[in-house]
Structure formats: C-alpha cells, structure tokens
Short mmCIF file of N, CA, C and O in Angstrom, two decimals:
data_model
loop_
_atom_site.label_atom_id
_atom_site.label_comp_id
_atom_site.label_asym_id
_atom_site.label_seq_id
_atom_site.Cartn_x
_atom_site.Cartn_y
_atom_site.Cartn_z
N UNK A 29 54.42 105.71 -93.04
CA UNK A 29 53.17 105.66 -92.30
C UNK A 29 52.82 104.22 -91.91
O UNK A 29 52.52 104.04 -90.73
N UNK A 30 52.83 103.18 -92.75
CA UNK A 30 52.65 101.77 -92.80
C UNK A 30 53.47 101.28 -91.68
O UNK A 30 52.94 100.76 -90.69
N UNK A 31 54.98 101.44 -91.81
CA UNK A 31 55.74 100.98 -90.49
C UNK A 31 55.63 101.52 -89.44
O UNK A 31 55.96 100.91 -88.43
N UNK A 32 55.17 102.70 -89.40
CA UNK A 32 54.72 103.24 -87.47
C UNK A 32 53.96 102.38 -87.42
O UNK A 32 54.22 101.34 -86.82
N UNK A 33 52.68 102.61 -88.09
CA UNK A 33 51.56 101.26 -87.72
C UNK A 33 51.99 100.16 -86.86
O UNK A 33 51.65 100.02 -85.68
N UNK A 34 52.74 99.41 -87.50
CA UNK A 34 52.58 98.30 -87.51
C UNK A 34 53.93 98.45 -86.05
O UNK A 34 53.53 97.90 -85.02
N UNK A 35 54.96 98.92 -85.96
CA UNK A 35 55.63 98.87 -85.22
C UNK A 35 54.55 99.82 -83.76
O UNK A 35 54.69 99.60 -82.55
N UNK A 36 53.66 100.72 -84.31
CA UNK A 36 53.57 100.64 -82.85
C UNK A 36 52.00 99.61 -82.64
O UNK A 36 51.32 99.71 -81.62
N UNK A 37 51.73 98.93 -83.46
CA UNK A 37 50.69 97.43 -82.98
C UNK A 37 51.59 96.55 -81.50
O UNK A 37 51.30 96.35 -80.32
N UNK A 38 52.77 96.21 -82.41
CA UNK A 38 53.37 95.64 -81.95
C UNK A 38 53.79 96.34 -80.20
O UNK A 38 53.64 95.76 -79.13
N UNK A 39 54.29 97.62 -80.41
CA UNK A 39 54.55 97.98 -79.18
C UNK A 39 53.24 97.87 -77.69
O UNK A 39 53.29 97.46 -76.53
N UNK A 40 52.15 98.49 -78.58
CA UNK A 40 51.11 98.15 -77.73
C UNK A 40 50.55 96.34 -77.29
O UNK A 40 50.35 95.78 -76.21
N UNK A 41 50.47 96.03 -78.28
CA UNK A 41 50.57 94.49 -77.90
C UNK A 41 51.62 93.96 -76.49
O UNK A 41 51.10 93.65 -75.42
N UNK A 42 52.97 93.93 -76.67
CA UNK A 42 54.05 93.88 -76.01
C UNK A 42 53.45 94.39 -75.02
O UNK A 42 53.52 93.57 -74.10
N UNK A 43 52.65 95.69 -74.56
CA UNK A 43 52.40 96.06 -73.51
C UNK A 43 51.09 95.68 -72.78
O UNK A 43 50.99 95.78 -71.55
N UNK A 44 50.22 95.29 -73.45
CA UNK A 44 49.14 94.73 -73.14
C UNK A 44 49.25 93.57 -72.47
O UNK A 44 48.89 93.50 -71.30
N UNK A 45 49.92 92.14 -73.34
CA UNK A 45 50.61 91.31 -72.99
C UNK A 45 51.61 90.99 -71.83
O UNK A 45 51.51 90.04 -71.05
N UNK A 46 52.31 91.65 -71.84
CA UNK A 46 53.65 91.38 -71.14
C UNK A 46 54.49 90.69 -72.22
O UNK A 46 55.34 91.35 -72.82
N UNK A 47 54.33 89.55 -72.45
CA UNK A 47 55.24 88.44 -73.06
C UNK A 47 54.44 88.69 -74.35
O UNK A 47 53.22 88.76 -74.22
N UNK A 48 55.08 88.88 -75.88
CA UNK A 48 54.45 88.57 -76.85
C UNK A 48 54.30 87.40 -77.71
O UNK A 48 53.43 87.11 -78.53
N UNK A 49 55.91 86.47 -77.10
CA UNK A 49 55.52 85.06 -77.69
C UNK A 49 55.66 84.37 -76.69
O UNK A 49 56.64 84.69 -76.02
N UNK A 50 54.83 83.21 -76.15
CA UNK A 50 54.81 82.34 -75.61
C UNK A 50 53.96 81.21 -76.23
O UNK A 50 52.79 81.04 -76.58
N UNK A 51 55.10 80.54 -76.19
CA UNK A 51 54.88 78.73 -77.04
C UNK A 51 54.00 77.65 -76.19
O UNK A 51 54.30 77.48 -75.01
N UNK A 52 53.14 77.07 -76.65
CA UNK A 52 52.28 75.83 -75.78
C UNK A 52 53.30 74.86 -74.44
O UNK A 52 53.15 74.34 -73.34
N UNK A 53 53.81 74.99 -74.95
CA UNK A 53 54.82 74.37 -74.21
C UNK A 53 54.90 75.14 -72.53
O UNK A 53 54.60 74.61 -71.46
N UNK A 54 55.33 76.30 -72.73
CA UNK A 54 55.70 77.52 -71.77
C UNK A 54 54.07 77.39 -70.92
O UNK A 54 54.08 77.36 -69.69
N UNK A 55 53.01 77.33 -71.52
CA UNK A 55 51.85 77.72 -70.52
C UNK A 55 51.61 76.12 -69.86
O UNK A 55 51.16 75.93 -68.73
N UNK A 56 52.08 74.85 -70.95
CA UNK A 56 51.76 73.89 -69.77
C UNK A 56 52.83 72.66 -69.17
O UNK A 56 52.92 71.43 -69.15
N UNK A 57 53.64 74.00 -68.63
CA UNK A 57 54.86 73.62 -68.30
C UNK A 57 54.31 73.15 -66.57
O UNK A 57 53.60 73.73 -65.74
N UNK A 58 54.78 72.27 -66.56
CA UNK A 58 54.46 71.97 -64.62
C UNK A 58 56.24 72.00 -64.06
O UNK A 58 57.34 71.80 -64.56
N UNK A 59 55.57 72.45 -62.46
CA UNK A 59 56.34 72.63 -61.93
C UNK A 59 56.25 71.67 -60.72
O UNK A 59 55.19 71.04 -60.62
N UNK A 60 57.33 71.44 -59.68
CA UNK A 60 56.66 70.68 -58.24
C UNK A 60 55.66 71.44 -57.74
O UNK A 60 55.15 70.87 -56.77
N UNK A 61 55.26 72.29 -57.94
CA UNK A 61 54.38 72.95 -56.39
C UNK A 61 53.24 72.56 -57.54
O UNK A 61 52.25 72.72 -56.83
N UNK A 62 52.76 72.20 -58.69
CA UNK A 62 51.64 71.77 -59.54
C UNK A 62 51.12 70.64 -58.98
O UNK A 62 50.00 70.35 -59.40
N UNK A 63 51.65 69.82 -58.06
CA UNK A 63 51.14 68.68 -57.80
C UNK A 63 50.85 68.32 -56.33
O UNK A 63 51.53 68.68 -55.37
N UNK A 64 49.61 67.47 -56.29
CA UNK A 64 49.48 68.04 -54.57
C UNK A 64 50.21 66.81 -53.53
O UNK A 64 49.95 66.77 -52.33
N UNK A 65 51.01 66.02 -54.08
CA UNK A 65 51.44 64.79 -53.51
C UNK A 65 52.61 64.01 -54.46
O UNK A 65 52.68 64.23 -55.67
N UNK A 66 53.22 63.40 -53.99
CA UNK A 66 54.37 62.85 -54.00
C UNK A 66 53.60 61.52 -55.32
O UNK A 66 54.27 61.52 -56.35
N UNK A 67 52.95 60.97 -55.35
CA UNK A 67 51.97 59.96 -56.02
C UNK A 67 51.54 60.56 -57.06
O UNK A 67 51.51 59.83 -58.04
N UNK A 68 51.03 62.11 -57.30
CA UNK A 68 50.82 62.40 -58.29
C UNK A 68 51.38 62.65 -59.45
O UNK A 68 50.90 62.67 -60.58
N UNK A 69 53.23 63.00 -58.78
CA UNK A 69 53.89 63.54 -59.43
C UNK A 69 54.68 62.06 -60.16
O UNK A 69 55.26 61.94 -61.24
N UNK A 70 54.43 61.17 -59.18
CA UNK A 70 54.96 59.79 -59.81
C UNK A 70 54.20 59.26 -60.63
O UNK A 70 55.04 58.75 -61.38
N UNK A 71 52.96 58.93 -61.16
CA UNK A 71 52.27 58.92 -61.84
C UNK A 71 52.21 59.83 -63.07
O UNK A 71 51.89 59.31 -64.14
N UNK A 72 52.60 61.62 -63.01
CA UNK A 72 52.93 62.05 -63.99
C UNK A 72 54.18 61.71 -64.64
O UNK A 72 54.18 61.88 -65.86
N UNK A 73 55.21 61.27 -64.12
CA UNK A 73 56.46 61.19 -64.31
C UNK A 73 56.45 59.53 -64.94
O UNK A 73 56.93 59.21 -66.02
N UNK A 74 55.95 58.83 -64.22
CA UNK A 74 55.66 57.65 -65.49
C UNK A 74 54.88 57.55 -66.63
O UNK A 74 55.43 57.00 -67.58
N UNK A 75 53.43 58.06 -66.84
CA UNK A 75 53.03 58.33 -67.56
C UNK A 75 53.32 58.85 -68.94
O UNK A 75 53.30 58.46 -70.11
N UNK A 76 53.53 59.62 -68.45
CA UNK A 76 54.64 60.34 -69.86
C UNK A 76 56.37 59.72 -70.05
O UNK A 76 57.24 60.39 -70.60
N UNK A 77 56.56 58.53 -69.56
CA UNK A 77 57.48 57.74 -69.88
C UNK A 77 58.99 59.05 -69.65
O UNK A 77 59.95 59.06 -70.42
N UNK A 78 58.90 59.75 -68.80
CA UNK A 78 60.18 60.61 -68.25
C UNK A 78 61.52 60.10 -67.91
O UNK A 78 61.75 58.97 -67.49
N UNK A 79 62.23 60.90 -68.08
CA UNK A 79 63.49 59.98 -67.20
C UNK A 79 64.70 60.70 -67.22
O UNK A 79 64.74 61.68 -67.97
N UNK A 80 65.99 60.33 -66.38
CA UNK A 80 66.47 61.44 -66.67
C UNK A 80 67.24 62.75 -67.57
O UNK A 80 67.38 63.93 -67.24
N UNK A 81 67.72 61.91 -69.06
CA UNK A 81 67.54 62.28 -70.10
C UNK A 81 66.70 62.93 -70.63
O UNK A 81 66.94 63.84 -71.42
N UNK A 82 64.93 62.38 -70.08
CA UNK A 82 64.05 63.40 -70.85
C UNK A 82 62.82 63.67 -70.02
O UNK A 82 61.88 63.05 -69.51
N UNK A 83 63.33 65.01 -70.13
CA UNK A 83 62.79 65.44 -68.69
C UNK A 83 62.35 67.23 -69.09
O UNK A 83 62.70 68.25 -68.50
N UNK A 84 61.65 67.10 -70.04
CA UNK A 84 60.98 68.62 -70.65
C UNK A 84 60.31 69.31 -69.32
O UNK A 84 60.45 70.54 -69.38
N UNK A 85 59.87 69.05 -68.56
CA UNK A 85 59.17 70.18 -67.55
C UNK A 85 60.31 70.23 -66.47
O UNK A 85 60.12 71.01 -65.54
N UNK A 86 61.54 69.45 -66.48
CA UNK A 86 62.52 70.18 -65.84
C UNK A 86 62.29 70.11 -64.05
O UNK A 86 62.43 70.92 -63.13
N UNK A 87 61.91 68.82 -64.15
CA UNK A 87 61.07 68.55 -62.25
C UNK A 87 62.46 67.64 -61.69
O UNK A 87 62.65 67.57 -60.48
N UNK A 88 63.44 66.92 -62.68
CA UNK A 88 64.55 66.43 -62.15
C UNK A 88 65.57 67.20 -61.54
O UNK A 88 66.66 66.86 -62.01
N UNK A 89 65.72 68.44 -60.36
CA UNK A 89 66.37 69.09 -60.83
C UNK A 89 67.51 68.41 -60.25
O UNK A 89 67.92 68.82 -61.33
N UNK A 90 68.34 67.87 -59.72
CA UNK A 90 69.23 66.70 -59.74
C UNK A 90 69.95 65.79 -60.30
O UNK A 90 71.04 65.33 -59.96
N UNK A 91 68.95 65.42 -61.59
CA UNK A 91 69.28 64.82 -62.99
C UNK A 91 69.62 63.05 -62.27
O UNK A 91 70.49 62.27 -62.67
N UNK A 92 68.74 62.85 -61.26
CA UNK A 92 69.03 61.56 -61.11
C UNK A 92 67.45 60.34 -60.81
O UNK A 92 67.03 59.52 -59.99
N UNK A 93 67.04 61.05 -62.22
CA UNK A 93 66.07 60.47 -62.68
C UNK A 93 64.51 60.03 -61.98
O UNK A 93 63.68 59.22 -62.39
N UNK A 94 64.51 60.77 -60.94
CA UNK A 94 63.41 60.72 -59.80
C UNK A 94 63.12 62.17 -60.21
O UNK A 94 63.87 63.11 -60.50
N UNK A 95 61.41 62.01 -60.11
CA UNK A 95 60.80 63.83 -59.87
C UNK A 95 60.85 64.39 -58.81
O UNK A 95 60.63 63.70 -57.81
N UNK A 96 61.11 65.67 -58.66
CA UNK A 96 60.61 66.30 -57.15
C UNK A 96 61.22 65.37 -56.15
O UNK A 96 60.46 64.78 -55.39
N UNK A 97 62.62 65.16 -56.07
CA UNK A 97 63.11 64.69 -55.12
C UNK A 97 62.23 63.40 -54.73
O UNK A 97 61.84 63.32 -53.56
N UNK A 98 62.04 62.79 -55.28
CA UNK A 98 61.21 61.79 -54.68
C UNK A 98 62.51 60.85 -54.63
O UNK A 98 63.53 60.90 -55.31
N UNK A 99 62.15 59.94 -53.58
CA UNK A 99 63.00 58.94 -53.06
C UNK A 99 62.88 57.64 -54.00
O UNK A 99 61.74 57.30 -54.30
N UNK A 100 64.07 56.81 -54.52
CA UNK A 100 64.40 55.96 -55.01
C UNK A 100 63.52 55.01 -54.40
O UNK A 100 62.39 55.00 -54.88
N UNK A 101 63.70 54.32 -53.58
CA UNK A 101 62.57 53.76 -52.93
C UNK A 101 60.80 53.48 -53.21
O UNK A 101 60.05 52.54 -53.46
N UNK A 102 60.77 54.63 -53.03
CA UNK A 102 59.33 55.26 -53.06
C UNK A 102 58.63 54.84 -54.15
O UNK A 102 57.56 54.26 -54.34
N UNK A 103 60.09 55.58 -55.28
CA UNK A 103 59.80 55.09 -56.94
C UNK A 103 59.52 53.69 -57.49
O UNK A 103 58.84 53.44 -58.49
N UNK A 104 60.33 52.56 -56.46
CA UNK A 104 60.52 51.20 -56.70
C UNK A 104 59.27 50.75 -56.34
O UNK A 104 58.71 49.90 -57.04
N UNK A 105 58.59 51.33 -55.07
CA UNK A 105 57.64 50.64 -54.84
C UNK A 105 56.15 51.15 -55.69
O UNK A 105 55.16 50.42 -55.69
N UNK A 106 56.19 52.46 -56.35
CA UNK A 106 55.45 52.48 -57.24
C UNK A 106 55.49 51.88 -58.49
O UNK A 106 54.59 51.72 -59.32
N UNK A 107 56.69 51.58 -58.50
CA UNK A 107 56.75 50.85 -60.55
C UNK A 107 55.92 49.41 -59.62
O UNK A 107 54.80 49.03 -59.93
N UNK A 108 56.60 48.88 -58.68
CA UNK A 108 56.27 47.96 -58.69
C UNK A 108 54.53 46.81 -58.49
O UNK A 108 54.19 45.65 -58.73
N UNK A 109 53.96 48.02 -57.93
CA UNK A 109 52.02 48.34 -57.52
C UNK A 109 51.93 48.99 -58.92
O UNK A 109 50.87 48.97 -59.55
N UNK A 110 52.63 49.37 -59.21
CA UNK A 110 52.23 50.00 -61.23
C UNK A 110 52.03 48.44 -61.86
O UNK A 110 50.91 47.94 -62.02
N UNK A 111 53.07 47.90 -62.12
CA UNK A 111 53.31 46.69 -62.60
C UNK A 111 52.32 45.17 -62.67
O UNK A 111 52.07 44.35 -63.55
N UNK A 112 51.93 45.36 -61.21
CA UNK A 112 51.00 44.36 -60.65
C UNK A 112 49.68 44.63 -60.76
O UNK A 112 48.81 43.76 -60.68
N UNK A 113 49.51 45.60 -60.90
CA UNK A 113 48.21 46.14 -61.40
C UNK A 113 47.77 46.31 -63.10
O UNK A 113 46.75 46.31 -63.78
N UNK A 114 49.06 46.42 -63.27
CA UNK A 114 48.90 46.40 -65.15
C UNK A 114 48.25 44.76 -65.20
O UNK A 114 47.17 44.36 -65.63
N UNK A 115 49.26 44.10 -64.62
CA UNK A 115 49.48 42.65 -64.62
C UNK A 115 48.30 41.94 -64.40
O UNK A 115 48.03 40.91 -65.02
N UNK A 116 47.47 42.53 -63.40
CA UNK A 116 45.71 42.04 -63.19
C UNK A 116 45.17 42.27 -64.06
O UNK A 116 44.64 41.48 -64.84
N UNK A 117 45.18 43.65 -64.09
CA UNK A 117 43.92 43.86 -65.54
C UNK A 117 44.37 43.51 -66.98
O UNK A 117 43.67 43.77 -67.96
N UNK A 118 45.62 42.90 -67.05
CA UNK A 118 45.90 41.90 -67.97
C UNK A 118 45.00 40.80 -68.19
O UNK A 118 44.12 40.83 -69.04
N UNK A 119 45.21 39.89 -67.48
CA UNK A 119 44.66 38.84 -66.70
C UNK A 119 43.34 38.94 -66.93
O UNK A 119 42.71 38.07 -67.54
N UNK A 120 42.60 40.42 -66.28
CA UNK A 120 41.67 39.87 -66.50
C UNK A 120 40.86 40.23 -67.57
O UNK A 120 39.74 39.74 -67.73
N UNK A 121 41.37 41.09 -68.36
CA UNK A 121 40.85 41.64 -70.08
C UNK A 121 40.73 39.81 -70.73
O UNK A 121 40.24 39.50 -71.82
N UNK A 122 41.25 39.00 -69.86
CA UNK A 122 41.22 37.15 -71.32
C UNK A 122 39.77 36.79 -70.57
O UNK A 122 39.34 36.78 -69.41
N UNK A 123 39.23 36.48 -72.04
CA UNK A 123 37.95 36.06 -71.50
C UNK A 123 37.78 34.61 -72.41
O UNK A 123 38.14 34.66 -73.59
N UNK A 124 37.39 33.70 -72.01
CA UNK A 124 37.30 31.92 -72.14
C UNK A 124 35.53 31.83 -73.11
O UNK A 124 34.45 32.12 -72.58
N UNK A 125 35.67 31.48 -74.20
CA UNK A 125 34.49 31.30 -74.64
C UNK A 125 34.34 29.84 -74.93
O UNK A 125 35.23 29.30 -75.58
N UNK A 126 33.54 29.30 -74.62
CA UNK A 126 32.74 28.36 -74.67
C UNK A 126 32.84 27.75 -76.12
O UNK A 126 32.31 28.52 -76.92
N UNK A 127 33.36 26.63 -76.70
CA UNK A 127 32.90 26.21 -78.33
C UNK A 127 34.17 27.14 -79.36
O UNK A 127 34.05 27.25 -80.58
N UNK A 128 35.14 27.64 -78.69
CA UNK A 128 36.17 28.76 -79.14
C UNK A 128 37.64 27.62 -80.19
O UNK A 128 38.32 26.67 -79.84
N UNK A 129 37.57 28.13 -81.06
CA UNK A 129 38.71 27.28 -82.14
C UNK A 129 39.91 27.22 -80.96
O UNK A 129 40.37 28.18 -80.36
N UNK A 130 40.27 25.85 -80.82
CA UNK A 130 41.76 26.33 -80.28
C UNK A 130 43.00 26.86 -81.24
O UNK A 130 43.07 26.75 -82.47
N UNK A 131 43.87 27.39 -80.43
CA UNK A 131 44.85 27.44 -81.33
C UNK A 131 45.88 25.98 -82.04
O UNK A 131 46.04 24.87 -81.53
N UNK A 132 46.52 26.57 -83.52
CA UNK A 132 47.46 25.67 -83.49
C UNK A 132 48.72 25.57 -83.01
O UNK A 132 49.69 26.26 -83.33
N UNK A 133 48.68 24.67 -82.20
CA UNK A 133 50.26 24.81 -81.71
C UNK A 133 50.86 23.21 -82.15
O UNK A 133 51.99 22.99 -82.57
N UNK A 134 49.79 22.21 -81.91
CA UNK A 134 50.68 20.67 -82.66
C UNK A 134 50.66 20.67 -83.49
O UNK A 134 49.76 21.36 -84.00
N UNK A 135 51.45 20.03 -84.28
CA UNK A 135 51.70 19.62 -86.04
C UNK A 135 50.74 18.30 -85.88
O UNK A 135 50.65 17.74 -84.79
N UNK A 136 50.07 17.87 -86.96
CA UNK A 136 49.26 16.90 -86.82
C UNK A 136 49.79 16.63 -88.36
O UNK A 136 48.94 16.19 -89.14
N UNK A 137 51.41 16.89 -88.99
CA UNK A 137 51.77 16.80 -90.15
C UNK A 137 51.86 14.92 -90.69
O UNK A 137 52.96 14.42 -90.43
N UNK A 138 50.92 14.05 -91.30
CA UNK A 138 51.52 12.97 -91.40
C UNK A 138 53.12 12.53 -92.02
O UNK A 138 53.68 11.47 -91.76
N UNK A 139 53.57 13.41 -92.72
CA UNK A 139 55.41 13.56 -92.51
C UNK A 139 55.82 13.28 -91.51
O UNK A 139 56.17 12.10 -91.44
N UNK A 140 55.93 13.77 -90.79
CA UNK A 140 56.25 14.09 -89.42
C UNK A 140 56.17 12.80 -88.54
O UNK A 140 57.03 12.43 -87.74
N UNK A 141 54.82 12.08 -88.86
CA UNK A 141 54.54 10.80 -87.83
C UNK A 141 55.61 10.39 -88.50
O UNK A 141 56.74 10.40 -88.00
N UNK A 142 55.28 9.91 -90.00
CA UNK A 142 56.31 9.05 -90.57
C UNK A 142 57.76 9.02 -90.41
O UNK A 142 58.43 8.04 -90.74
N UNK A 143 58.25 10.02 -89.93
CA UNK A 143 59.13 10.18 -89.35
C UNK A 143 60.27 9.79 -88.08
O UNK A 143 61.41 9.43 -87.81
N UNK A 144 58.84 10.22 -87.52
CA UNK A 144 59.39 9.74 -85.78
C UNK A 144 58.81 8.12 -86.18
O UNK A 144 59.29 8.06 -87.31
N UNK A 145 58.36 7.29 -86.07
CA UNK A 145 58.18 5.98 -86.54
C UNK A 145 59.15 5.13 -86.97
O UNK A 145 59.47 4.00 -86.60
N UNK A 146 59.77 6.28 -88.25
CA UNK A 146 60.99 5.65 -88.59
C UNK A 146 62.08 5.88 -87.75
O UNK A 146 62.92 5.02 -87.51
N UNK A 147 62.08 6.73 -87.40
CA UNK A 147 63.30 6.80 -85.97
C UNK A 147 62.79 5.63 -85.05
O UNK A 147 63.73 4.84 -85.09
N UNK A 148 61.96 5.16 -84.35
CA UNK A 148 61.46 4.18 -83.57
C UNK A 148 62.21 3.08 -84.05
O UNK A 148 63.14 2.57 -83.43
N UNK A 149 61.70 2.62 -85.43
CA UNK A 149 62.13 1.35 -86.32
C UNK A 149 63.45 1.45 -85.91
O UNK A 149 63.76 0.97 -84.82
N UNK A 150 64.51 2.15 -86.79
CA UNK A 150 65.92 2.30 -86.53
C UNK A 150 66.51 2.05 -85.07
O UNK A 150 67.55 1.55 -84.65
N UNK A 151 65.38 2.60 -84.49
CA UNK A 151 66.11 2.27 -83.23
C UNK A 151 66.34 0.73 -82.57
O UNK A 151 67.41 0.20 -82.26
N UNK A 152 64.97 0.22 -82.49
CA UNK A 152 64.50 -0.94 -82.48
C UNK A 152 65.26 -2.10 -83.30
O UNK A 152 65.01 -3.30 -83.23
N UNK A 153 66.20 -1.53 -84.05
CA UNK A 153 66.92 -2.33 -85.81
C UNK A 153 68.30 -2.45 -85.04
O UNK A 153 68.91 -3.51 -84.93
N UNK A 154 68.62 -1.47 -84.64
CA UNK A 154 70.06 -1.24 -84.02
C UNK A 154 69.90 -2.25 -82.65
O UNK A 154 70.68 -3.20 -82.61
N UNK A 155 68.86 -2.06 -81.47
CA UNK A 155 68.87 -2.77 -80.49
C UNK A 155 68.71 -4.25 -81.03
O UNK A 155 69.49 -4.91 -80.35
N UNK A 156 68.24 -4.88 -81.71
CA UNK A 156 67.97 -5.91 -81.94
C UNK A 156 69.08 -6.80 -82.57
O UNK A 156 69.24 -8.01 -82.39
N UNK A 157 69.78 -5.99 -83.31
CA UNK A 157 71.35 -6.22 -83.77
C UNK A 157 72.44 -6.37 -83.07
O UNK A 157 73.34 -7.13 -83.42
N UNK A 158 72.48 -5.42 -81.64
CA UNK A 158 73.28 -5.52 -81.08
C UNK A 158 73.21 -6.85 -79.93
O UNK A 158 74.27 -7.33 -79.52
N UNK A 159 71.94 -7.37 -79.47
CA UNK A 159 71.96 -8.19 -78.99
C UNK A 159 72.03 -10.28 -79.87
O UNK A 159 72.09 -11.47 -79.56
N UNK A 160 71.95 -9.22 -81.19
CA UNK A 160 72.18 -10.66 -82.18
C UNK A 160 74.06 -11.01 -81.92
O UNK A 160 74.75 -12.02 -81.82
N UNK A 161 74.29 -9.64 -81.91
CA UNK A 161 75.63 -9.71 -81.90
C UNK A 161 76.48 -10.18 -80.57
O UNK A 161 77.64 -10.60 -80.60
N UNK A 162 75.63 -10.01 -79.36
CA UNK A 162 76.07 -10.41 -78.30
C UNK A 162 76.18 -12.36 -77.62
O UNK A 162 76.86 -13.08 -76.89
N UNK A 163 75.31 -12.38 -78.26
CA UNK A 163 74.78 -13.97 -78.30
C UNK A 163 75.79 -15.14 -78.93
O UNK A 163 75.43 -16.31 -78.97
#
C-alpha cells in the first residue's frame, strides 16, 4: 500500500511538472537570444571571468573563446575601454590628505651614512695615492 503511494506521488508530480529534477543551474542557464546586444553579452562574458575552457552556459559555441560569435576585434576593443575605465576609477578612488604620514621608503639608517662616507674616504685615499705615485 505504502509503495503505490508513494510511486504514484511521484507519477503525478512527473506529470504536473513535466521535468521532476531540475538543478539551479538548468533554470539560470543563458542563452544568446537572453541578451539584447552584442555589449551585453560582452560584459556578461567578462564579468564572470569566461573563456574558452570555461564556458558553463555554453554561449562559445565555436570554442574560440568569444561569446555569441562576437568578433575578436570587438572583444579587443572592449577589454580595452574595460581596462581604461578600471584604470580611472583607480586613479581616482587616491585621495591626498593634507598633514598625512608619508611613507617609508628612505633609510635614514646612521649605518648606512657611515658607510657610504667610508666608501667616499677610500675613494678619495686611493685618488690621492695614485697621484702621489705619479709625481
């Protein structure tokens, strides 16, 4: 009695349904005709870092790493207005404050003077020798 049940849940389901399993994936699967322009689909296709190796919605169908037939070209000149635009609002996210610690980047190590100093001396020891020697 228990297994009719349940086998005919299932059958009615199946029929209600159509499909009884479908995975997240399957409902937001895009296709080309999902997109209303050539720009959109390049923008999806970078976005999600695609390529032709990985290429889950299956829009390469060519396998030569462009979506929806989009032209090599096309692509170059979008990475490249992608790029320059990252590149501004780089730029301009740095903001300059007034009274702001600088960074360290010189050694202000007194080793260090003592150092180059003594290289100076030596040097100065050697030139001075060699013209004792010339004389």
């Amino acid at each position: 009695m228990f297994k009719k049940t349940v086998v005919g849940s299932l059958l009615a389901l199946l029929l209600v349904t159509g499909t009884p399993f479908v995975t997240q994936a399957e409902i937001n699967d895009k296709d080309c005709g999902d997109f209303s322009s050539q720009q959109e689909v390049m923008e999806f296709w970078y976005a999600n870092g695609f390529n032709a190796t990985n290429d889950p919605h299956r829009l390469d169908g060519d396998d030569d790493g462009l979506a929806c037939e989009v032209s090599q070209s096309e692509y170059n000149n979008f990475l490249v207005s992608k790029k320059a635009n990252e590149s501004s609002t780089d730029i301009a996210k740095v903001e300059v404050v007034d009274g702001e610690k600088l960074p360290d980047t010189a050694s202000n190590n007194p080793l260090m003077m003592l150092f180059g100093a003594g290289i100076a001396g030596l040097g100065s020891l050697l030139l001075f020798r060699r013209k004792s020697q010339q004389v």
